Coordinates of C-alpha atoms in Angstrom, one line a residue:
M238 CA 144.5 228.3 16.9
E239 CA 141.6 229.9 18.9
K240 CA 139.3 227.0 17.9
S241 CA 141.7 224.4 19.3
L242 CA 141.9 226.3 22.7
S243 CA 138.1 226.6 23.1
P244 CA 137.5 222.8 23.7
N245 CA 140.4 222.7 26.2
I246 CA 139.0 225.7 28.1
A247 CA 135.5 224.2 28.1
T248 CA 136.9 220.9 29.3
A249 CA 138.9 222.6 32.0
Q250 CA 135.9 224.6 33.1
S251 CA 133.5 221.6 33.2
S252 CA 136.1 219.5 35.1
S253 CA 136.5 222.4 37.5
L254 CA 132.7 222.6 38.0
I255 CA 132.5 218.8 38.6
R256 CA 135.3 219.1 41.1
D257 CA 133.6 222.1 42.8
E258 CA 130.3 220.2 43.0
K259 CA 132.0 217.1 44.5
D260 CA 133.8 219.4 47.0
K261 CA 130.6 221.1 47.8
E262 CA 128.8 217.8 48.4
K263 CA 131.6 216.6 50.6
G264 CA 131.4 219.9 52.5
V265 CA 127.7 219.5 53.1
E266 CA 128.2 215.9 54.3
Q267 CA 130.9 217.1 56.7
I268 CA 128.7 219.9 58.1
C269 CA 125.9 217.5 58.6
Q270 CA 128.3 215.2 60.5
W271 CA 129.4 218.0 62.7
I272 CA 125.9 219.0 63.5
L273 CA 125.2 215.4 64.5
E274 CA 128.3 215.5 66.7
L275 CA 127.0 218.5 68.6
G276 CA 124.8 215.9 70.4
D277 CA 127.8 213.9 71.5
H278 CA 129.4 215.6 74.5
D279 CA 132.8 214.1 73.7
K280 CA 132.8 215.5 70.1
R281 CA 130.9 218.7 70.8
E282 CA 133.8 221.1 71.3
N283 CA 135.5 220.2 68.0
A284 CA 132.1 220.3 66.2
L285 CA 131.4 223.8 67.5
L286 CA 134.8 224.9 66.4
Q287 CA 134.6 223.4 62.9
I288 CA 131.0 224.6 62.2
S289 CA 131.9 228.1 63.5
K290 CA 134.9 228.3 61.2
C291 CA 132.9 227.6 58.1
R292 CA 129.6 229.3 59.1
E293 CA 129.9 232.2 56.6
S294 CA 130.5 229.9 53.6
I295 CA 127.2 228.0 54.0
E296 CA 124.2 230.1 53.0
D297 CA 121.5 228.1 54.9
L298 CA 123.6 226.9 57.8
A299 CA 121.2 228.8 60.2
V300 CA 118.2 226.8 58.9
W301 CA 120.1 223.5 59.3
L302 CA 121.1 224.5 62.9
W303 CA 117.6 225.7 63.8
Y304 CA 115.7 222.7 62.4
S305 CA 118.1 219.9 63.3
Y306 CA 116.9 218.0 66.3
G307 CA 118.3 219.3 69.6
T308 CA 120.9 221.6 68.1
V309 CA 119.6 224.9 69.6
S310 CA 119.2 223.1 73.0
V311 CA 122.8 222.1 72.8
L312 CA 123.9 225.7 72.0
L313 CA 121.9 227.0 74.9
Q314 CA 123.4 224.3 77.2
E315 CA 126.8 225.6 76.2
I316 CA 125.9 229.2 77.0
I317 CA 124.2 228.3 80.3
S318 CA 127.1 226.0 81.4
I319 CA 129.4 229.0 82.1
Y320 CA 127.0 231.1 84.1
P321 CA 128.6 229.8 87.4
Y322 CA 132.0 231.0 86.2
I323 CA 130.8 234.6 85.8
L324 CA 130.5 235.4 89.5
P325 CA 132.9 235.0 91.0
P326 CA 134.9 235.7 87.8
T327 CA 136.7 232.4 87.2
L328 CA 136.1 232.0 83.5
T329 CA 139.0 230.6 81.6
A330 CA 140.1 231.4 78.0
A331 CA 139.2 227.9 76.9
Q332 CA 135.7 228.1 78.4
S333 CA 135.2 231.5 76.8
N334 CA 136.3 230.3 73.3
R335 CA 134.0 227.3 73.5
V336 CA 131.0 229.4 74.4
C337 CA 131.9 232.1 71.8
N338 CA 131.8 229.3 69.1
A339 CA 128.3 228.5 70.3
L340 CA 127.5 232.2 70.2
A341 CA 128.8 232.6 66.7
L342 CA 126.4 229.9 65.6
M343 CA 123.6 231.8 67.4
Q344 CA 124.6 234.9 65.5
C345 CA 124.3 232.9 62.3
I346 CA 120.7 231.9 63.3
A347 CA 119.9 235.5 64.4
S348 CA 121.0 237.0 61.1
H349 CA 119.2 234.6 58.8
R350 CA 115.8 235.8 57.4
D351 CA 114.3 232.3 57.8
T352 CA 115.3 231.8 61.4
R353 CA 115.3 235.3 63.0
K354 CA 111.7 235.3 63.9
Q355 CA 111.8 232.0 65.7
F356 CA 115.0 233.1 67.4
L357 CA 113.2 236.1 68.8
E358 CA 110.0 234.2 69.7
A359 CA 112.2 231.7 71.7
K360 CA 113.6 234.8 73.5
I361 CA 117.1 233.5 73.0
P362 CA 118.8 236.9 73.3
L363 CA 117.8 237.0 77.0
Y364 CA 120.3 234.1 77.6
L365 CA 123.1 236.5 76.5
Y366 CA 122.3 239.3 78.9
P367 CA 124.3 237.8 81.9
F368 CA 127.4 238.1 79.7
L369 CA 126.6 241.8 79.0
H370 CA 126.2 242.4 82.8
T371 CA 129.8 241.4 83.4
T372 CA 132.3 244.1 84.2
N373 CA 135.5 242.1 84.4
D374 CA 137.9 243.4 81.8
S375 CA 140.0 240.2 81.3
R376 CA 140.2 238.9 77.8
P377 CA 137.9 235.9 78.2
F378 CA 135.1 238.1 79.6
E379 CA 135.7 240.8 77.0
Y380 CA 135.6 238.2 74.2
L381 CA 132.3 236.8 75.6
R382 CA 130.8 240.3 75.9
L383 CA 131.8 241.2 72.4
T384 CA 130.5 238.0 70.8
S385 CA 127.2 238.4 72.6
L386 CA 127.0 242.0 71.3
G387 CA 127.7 240.6 67.9
V388 CA 124.6 238.3 68.1
L389 CA 122.4 241.3 69.1
G390 CA 124.1 243.4 66.4
A391 CA 123.1 240.8 63.8
L392 CA 119.5 241.2 64.9
V393 CA 119.4 245.0 64.6
K394 CA 121.1 245.1 61.2
T395 CA 117.7 244.2 59.7
D396 CA 115.8 247.2 61.1
E397 CA 112.7 245.0 61.5
K398 CA 110.0 246.2 63.8
D399 CA 109.7 242.9 65.7
V400 CA 113.5 243.0 66.6
V401 CA 113.3 246.6 67.8
K402 CA 110.1 246.0 69.8
F403 CA 111.6 242.9 71.4
L404 CA 114.9 244.6 72.4
L405 CA 113.1 247.7 73.7
S406 CA 111.1 245.4 76.0
T407 CA 114.3 244.2 77.6
E408 CA 117.1 245.8 79.5
I409 CA 119.3 246.3 76.4
I410 CA 119.5 250.1 76.5
P411 CA 121.0 250.4 80.0
L412 CA 123.3 247.4 79.3
C413 CA 124.6 249.0 76.0
L414 CA 125.0 252.4 77.7
R415 CA 127.1 250.9 80.5
I416 CA 129.2 249.1 77.9
M417 CA 129.6 252.3 76.0
E418 CA 131.0 253.9 79.1
Q419 CA 133.2 251.1 80.4
G420 CA 133.9 248.7 77.6
T421 CA 136.8 248.4 75.2
E422 CA 136.7 250.4 72.0
L423 CA 135.4 247.6 69.9
S424 CA 132.6 246.7 72.5
R425 CA 131.7 250.4 72.6
T426 CA 131.4 250.5 68.9
V427 CA 129.1 247.5 68.7
A428 CA 127.0 248.7 71.6
T429 CA 126.6 252.1 69.9
F430 CA 125.6 250.3 66.7
I431 CA 122.9 248.3 68.5
L432 CA 121.4 251.5 70.0
Q433 CA 121.3 253.4 66.7

């Protein structure tokens, strides 16, 4: 009886592997399509959302984002586009969510061993500092601050000298200290993690 089950199990496993490979291939094609759609202003918001949702399931997404033509520029455009809404504080939840999706992709790039160095050399963390300067405690601002802290937290997780040297050359210490005094509990926790 065991001998008759073995071929069935093997067949089921191989058909499952084939299905998994086809699903993986379709997933890669879809991610590539969304990355291309980042360049289309009309499709960008959905592409940001979709890529952000699946960012942790694709091992080398950071490399794809960093080396695909114009993608980092698009992410920076998204970040910079809301600077005017910081002061006076008129940032909406929809604007905050959109930028936080871009920041989540930046965090993916910051945390990957093959893109972290370039991320620092481009001084991209400096574009996040205006969000850390905000003191408005509304949910859109807090979400923006917390996601920005998450990008910096991803950098410091590695304990690399270049990361520490870069951050020490910026205003990160006073910013984190202020957030530790005035932020929400979660923001305080992430700010503390960055300073440790």
